[in-house]
mmCIF file of N, CA and C in Angstrom:
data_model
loop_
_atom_site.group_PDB
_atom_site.id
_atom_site.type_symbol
_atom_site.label_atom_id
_atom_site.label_comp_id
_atom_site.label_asym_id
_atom_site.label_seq_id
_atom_site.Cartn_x
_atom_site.Cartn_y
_atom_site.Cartn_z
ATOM 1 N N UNK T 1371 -28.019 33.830 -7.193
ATOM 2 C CA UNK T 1371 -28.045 32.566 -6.480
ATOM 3 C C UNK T 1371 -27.049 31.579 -7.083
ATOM 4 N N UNK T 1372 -26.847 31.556 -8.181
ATOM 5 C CA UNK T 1372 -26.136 30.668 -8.886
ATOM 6 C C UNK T 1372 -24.664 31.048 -9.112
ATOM 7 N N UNK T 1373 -23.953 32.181 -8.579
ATOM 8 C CA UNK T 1373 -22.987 32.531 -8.385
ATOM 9 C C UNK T 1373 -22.354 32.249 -7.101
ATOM 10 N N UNK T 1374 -23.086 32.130 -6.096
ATOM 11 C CA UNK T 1374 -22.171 31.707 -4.785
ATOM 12 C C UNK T 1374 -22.372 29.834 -5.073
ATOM 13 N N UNK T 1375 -23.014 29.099 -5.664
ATOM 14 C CA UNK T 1375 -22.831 27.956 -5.839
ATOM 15 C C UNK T 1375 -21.496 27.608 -6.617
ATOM 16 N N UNK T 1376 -21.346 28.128 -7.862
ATOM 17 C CA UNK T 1376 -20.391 27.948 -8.753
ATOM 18 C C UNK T 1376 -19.320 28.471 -8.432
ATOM 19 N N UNK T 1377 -18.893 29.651 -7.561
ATOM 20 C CA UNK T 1377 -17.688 29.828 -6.885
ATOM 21 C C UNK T 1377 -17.210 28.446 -5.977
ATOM 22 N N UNK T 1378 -18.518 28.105 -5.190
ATOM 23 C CA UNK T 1378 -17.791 27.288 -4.317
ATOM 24 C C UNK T 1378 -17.186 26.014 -4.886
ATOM 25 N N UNK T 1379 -18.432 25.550 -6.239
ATOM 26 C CA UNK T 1379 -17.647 24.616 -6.610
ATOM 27 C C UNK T 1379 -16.175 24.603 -7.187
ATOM 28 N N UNK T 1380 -16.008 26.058 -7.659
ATOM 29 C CA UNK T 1380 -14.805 26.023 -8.417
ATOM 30 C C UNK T 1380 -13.459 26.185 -7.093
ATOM 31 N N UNK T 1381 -13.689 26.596 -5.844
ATOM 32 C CA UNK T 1381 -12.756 26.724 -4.951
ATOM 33 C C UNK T 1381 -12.482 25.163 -4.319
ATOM 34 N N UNK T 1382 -13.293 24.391 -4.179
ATOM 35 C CA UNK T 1382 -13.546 23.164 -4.257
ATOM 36 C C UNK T 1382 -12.794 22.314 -5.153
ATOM 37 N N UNK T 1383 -12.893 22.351 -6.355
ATOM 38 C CA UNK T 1383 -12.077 21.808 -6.976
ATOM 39 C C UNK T 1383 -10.843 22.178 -6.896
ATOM 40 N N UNK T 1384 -10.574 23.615 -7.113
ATOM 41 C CA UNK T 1384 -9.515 23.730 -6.750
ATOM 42 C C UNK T 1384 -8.091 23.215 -6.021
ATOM 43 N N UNK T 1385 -9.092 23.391 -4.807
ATOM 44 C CA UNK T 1385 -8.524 22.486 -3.656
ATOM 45 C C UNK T 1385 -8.162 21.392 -3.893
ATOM 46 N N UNK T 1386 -8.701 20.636 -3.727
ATOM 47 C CA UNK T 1386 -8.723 19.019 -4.085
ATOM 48 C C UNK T 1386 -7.234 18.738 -5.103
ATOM 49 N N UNK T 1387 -7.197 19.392 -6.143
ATOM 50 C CA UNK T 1387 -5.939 19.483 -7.049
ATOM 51 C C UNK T 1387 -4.846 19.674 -6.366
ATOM 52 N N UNK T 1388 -4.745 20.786 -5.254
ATOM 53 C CA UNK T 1388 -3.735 21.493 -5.263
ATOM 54 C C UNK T 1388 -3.190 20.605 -4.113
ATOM 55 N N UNK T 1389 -3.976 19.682 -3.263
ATOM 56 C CA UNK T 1389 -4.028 18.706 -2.475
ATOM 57 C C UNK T 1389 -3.386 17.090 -3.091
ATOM 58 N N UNK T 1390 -3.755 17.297 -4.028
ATOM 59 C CA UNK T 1390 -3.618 15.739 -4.527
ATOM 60 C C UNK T 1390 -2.159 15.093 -4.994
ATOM 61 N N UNK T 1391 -1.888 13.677 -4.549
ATOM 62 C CA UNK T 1391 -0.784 13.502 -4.825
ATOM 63 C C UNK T 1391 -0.737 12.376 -6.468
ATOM 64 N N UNK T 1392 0.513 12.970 -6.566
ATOM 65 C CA UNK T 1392 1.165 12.622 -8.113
ATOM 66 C C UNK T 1392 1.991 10.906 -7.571
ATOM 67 N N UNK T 1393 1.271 10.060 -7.656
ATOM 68 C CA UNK T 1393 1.527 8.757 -7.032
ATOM 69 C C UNK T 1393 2.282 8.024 -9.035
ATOM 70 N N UNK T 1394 3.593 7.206 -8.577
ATOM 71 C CA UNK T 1394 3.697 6.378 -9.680
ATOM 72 C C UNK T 1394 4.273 4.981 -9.603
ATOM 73 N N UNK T 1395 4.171 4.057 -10.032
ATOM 74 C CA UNK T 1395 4.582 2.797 -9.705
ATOM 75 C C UNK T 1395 5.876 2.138 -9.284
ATOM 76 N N UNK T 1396 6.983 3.140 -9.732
ATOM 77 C CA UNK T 1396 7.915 3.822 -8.887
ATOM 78 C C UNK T 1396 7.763 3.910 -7.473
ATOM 79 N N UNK T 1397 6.963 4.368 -6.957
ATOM 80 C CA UNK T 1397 7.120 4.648 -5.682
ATOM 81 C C UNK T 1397 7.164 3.555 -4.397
ATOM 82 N N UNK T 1398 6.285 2.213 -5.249
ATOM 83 C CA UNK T 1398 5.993 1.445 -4.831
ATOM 84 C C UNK T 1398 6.876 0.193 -5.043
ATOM 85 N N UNK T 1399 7.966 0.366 -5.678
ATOM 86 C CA UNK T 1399 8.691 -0.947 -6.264
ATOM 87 C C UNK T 1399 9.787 -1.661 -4.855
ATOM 88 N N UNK T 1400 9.803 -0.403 -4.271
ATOM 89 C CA UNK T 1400 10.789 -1.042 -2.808
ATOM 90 C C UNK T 1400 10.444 0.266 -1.781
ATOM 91 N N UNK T 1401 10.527 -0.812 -0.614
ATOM 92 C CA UNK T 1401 10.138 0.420 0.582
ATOM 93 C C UNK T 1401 9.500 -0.845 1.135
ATOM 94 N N UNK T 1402 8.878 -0.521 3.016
ATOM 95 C CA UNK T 1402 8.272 -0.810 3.896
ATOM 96 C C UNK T 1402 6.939 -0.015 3.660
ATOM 97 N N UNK T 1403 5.402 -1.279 3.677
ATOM 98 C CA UNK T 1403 4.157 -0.564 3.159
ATOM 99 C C UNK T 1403 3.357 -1.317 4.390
ATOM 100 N N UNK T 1404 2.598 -0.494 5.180
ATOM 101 C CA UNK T 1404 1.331 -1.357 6.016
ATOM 102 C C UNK T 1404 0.301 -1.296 5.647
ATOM 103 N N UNK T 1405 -0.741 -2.444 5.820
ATOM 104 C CA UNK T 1405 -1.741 -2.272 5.186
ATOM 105 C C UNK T 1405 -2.580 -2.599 6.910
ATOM 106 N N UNK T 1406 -3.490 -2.128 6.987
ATOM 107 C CA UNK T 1406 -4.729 -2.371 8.052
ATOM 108 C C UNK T 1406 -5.974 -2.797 7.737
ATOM 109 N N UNK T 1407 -6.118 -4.282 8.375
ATOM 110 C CA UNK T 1407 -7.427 -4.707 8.453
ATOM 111 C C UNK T 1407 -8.657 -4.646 9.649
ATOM 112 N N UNK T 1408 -9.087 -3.333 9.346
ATOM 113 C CA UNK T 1408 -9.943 -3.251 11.117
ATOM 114 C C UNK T 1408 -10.735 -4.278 10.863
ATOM 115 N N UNK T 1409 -11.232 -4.317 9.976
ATOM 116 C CA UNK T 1409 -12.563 -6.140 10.081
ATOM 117 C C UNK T 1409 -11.973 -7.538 10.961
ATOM 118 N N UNK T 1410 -10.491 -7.483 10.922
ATOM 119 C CA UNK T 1410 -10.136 -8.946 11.593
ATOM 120 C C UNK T 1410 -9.154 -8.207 12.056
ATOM 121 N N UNK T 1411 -9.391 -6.749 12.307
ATOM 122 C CA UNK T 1411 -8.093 -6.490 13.726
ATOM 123 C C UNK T 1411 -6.574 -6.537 13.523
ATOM 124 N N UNK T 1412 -6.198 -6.741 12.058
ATOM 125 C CA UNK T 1412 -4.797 -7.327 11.857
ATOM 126 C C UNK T 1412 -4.346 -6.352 10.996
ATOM 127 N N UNK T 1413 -3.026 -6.099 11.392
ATOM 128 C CA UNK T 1413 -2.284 -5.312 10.869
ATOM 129 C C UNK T 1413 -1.026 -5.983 9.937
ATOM 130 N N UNK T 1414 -1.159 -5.665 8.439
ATOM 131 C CA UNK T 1414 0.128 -6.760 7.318
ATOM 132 C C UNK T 1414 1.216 -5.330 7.383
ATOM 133 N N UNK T 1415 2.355 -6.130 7.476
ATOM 134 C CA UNK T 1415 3.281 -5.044 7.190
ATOM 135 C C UNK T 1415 4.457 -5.878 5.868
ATOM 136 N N UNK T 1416 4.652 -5.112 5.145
ATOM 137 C CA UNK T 1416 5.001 -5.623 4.182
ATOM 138 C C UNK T 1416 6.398 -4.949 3.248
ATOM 139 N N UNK T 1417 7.671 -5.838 3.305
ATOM 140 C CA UNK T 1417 8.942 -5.093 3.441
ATOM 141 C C UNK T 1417 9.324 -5.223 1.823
ATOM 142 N N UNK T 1418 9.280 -4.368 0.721
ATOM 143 C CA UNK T 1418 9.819 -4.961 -0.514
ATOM 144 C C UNK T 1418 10.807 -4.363 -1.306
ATOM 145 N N UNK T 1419 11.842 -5.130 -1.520
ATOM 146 C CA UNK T 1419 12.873 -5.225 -2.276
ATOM 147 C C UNK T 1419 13.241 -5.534 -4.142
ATOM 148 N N UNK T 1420 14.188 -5.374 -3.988
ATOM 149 C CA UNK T 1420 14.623 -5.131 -5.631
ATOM 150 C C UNK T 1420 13.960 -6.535 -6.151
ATOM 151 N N UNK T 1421 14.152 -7.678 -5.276
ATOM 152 C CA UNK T 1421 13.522 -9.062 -5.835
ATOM 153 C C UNK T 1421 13.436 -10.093 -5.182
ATOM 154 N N UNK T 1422 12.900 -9.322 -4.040
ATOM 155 C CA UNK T 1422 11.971 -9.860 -2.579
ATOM 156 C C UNK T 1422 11.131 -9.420 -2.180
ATOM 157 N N UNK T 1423 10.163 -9.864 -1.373
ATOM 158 C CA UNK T 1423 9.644 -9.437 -0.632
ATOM 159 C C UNK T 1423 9.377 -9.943 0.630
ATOM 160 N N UNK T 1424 8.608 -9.617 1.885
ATOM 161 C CA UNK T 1424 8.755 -10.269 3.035
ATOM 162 C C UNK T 1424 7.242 -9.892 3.424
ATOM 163 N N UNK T 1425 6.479 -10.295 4.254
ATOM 164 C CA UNK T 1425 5.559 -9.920 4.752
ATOM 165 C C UNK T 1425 5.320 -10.590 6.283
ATOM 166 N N UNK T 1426 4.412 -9.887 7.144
ATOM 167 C CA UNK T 1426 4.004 -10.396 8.462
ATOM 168 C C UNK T 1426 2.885 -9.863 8.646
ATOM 169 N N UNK T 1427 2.276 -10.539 9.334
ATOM 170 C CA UNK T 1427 0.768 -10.095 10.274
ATOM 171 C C UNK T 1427 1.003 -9.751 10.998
ATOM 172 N N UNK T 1428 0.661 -8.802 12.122
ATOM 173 C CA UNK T 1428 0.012 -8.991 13.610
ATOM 174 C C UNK T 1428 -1.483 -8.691 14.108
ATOM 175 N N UNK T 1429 -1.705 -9.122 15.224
ATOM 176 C CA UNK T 1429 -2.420 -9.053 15.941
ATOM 177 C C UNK T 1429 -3.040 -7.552 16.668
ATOM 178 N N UNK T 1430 -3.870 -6.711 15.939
ATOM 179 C CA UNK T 1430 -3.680 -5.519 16.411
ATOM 180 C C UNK T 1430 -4.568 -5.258 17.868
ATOM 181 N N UNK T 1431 -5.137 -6.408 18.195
ATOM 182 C CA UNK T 1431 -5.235 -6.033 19.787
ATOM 183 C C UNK T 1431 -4.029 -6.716 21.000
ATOM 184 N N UNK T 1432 -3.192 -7.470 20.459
ATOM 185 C CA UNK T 1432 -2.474 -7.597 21.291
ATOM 186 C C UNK T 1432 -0.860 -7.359 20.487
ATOM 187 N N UNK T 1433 -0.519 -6.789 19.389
ATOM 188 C CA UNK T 1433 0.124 -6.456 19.103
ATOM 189 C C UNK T 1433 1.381 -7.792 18.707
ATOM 190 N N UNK T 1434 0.910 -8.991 18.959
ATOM 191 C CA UNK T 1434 1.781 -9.543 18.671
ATOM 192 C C UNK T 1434 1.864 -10.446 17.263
ATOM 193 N N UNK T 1435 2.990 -11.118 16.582
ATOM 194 C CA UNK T 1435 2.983 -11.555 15.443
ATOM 195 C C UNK T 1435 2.008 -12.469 15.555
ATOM 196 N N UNK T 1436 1.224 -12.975 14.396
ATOM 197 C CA UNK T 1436 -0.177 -13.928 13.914
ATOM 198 C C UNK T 1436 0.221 -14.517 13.032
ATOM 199 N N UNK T 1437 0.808 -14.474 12.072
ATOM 200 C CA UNK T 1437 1.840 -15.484 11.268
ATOM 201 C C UNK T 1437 3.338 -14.992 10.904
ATOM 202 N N UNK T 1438 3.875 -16.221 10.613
ATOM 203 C CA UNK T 1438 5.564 -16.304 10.786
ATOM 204 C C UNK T 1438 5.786 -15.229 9.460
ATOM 205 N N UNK T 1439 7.059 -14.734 9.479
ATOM 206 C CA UNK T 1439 7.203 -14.118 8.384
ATOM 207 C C UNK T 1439 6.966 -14.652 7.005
ATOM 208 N N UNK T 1440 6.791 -13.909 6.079
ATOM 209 C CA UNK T 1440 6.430 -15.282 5.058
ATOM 210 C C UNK T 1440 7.542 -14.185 3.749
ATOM 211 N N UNK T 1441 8.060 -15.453 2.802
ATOM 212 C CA UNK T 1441 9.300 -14.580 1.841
ATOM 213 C C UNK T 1441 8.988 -14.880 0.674
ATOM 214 N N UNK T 1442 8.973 -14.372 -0.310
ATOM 215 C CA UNK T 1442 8.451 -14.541 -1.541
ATOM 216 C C UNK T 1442 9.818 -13.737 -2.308
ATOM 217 N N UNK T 1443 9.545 -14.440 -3.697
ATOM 218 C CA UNK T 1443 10.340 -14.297 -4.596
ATOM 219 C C UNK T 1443 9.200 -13.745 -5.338
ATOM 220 N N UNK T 1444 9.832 -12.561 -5.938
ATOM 221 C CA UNK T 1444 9.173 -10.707 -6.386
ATOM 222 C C UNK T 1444 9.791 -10.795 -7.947
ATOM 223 N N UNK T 1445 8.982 -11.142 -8.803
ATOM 224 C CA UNK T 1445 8.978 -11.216 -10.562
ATOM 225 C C UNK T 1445 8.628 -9.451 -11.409
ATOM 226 N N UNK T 1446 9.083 -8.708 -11.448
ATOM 227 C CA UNK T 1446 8.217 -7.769 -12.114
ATOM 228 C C UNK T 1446 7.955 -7.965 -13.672
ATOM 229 N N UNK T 1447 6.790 -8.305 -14.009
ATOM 230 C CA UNK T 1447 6.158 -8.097 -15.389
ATOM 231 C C UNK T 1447 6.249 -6.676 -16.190
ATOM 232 N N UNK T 1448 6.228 -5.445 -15.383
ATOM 233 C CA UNK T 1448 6.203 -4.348 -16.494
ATOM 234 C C UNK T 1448 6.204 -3.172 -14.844
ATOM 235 N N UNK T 1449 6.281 -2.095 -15.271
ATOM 236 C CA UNK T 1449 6.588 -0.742 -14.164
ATOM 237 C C UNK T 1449 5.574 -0.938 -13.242
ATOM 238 N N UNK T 1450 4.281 -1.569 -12.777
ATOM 239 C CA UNK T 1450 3.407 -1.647 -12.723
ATOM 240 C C UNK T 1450 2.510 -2.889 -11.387
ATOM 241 N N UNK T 1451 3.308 -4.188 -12.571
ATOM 242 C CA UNK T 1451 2.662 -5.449 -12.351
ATOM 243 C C UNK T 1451 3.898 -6.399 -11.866
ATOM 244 N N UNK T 1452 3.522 -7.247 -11.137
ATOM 245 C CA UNK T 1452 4.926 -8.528 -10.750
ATOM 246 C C UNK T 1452 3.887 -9.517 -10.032
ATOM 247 N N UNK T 1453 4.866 -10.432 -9.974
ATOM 248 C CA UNK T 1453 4.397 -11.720 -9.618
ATOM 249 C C UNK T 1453 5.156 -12.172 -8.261
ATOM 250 N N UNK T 1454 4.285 -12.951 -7.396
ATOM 251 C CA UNK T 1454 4.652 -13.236 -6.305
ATOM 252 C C UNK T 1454 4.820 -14.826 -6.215
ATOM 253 N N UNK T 1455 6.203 -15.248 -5.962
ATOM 254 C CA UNK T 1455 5.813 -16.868 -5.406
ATOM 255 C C UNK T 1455 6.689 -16.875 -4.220
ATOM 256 N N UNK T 1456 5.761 -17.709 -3.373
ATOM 257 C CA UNK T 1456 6.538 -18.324 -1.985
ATOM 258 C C UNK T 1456 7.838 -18.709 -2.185
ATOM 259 N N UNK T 1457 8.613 -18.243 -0.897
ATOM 260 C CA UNK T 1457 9.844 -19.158 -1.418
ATOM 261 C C UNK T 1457 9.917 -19.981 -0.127
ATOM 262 N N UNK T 1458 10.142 -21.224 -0.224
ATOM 263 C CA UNK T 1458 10.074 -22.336 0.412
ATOM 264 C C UNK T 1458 11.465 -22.754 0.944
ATOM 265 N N UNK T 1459 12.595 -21.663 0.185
ATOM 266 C CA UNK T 1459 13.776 -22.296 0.884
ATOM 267 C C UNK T 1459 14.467 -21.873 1.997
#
């Protein structure tokens, strides 16, 4: 009995490994990223650069923009971490 349990767990794990991605903070430092909010329907899409960034909302039942683009000036602290401030100009 305790042999078809422990196979499965071990094919199981298996899996899962052989599935899994090797994510690093790198990956994330520039590129176009969306994020989805089904609770308020809104979709952020979010464009970031070497030492920018840009972001927008929309409206995901009518698809249209919900706030203006908004631009921030992109600080990185370490491979990892950065800081965001509005830029107002």
């Amino acid at each position: 009995m305790k042999f078809p349990i422990i196979t499965t767990l071990l094919l199981l794990l298996s899996t899962i490994n052989i599935y899994s991605q090797k994510l690093n903070c790198q990956d994330f430092r520039t590129g176009k990223f969306e994020l989805i909010d089904e609770l308020n329907q809104q979709k952020y899409i979010y464009e970031r650069f070497k030492n920018f960034q840009t972001e927008e909302t929309f409206d995901m039942k009518t698809g249209k923009v919900f706030e203006e683009k908004g631009y921030y000036i992109l600080t990185w602290i370490n491979d990892c971490e950065y800081n965001l401030k509005l830029d107002t100009t």
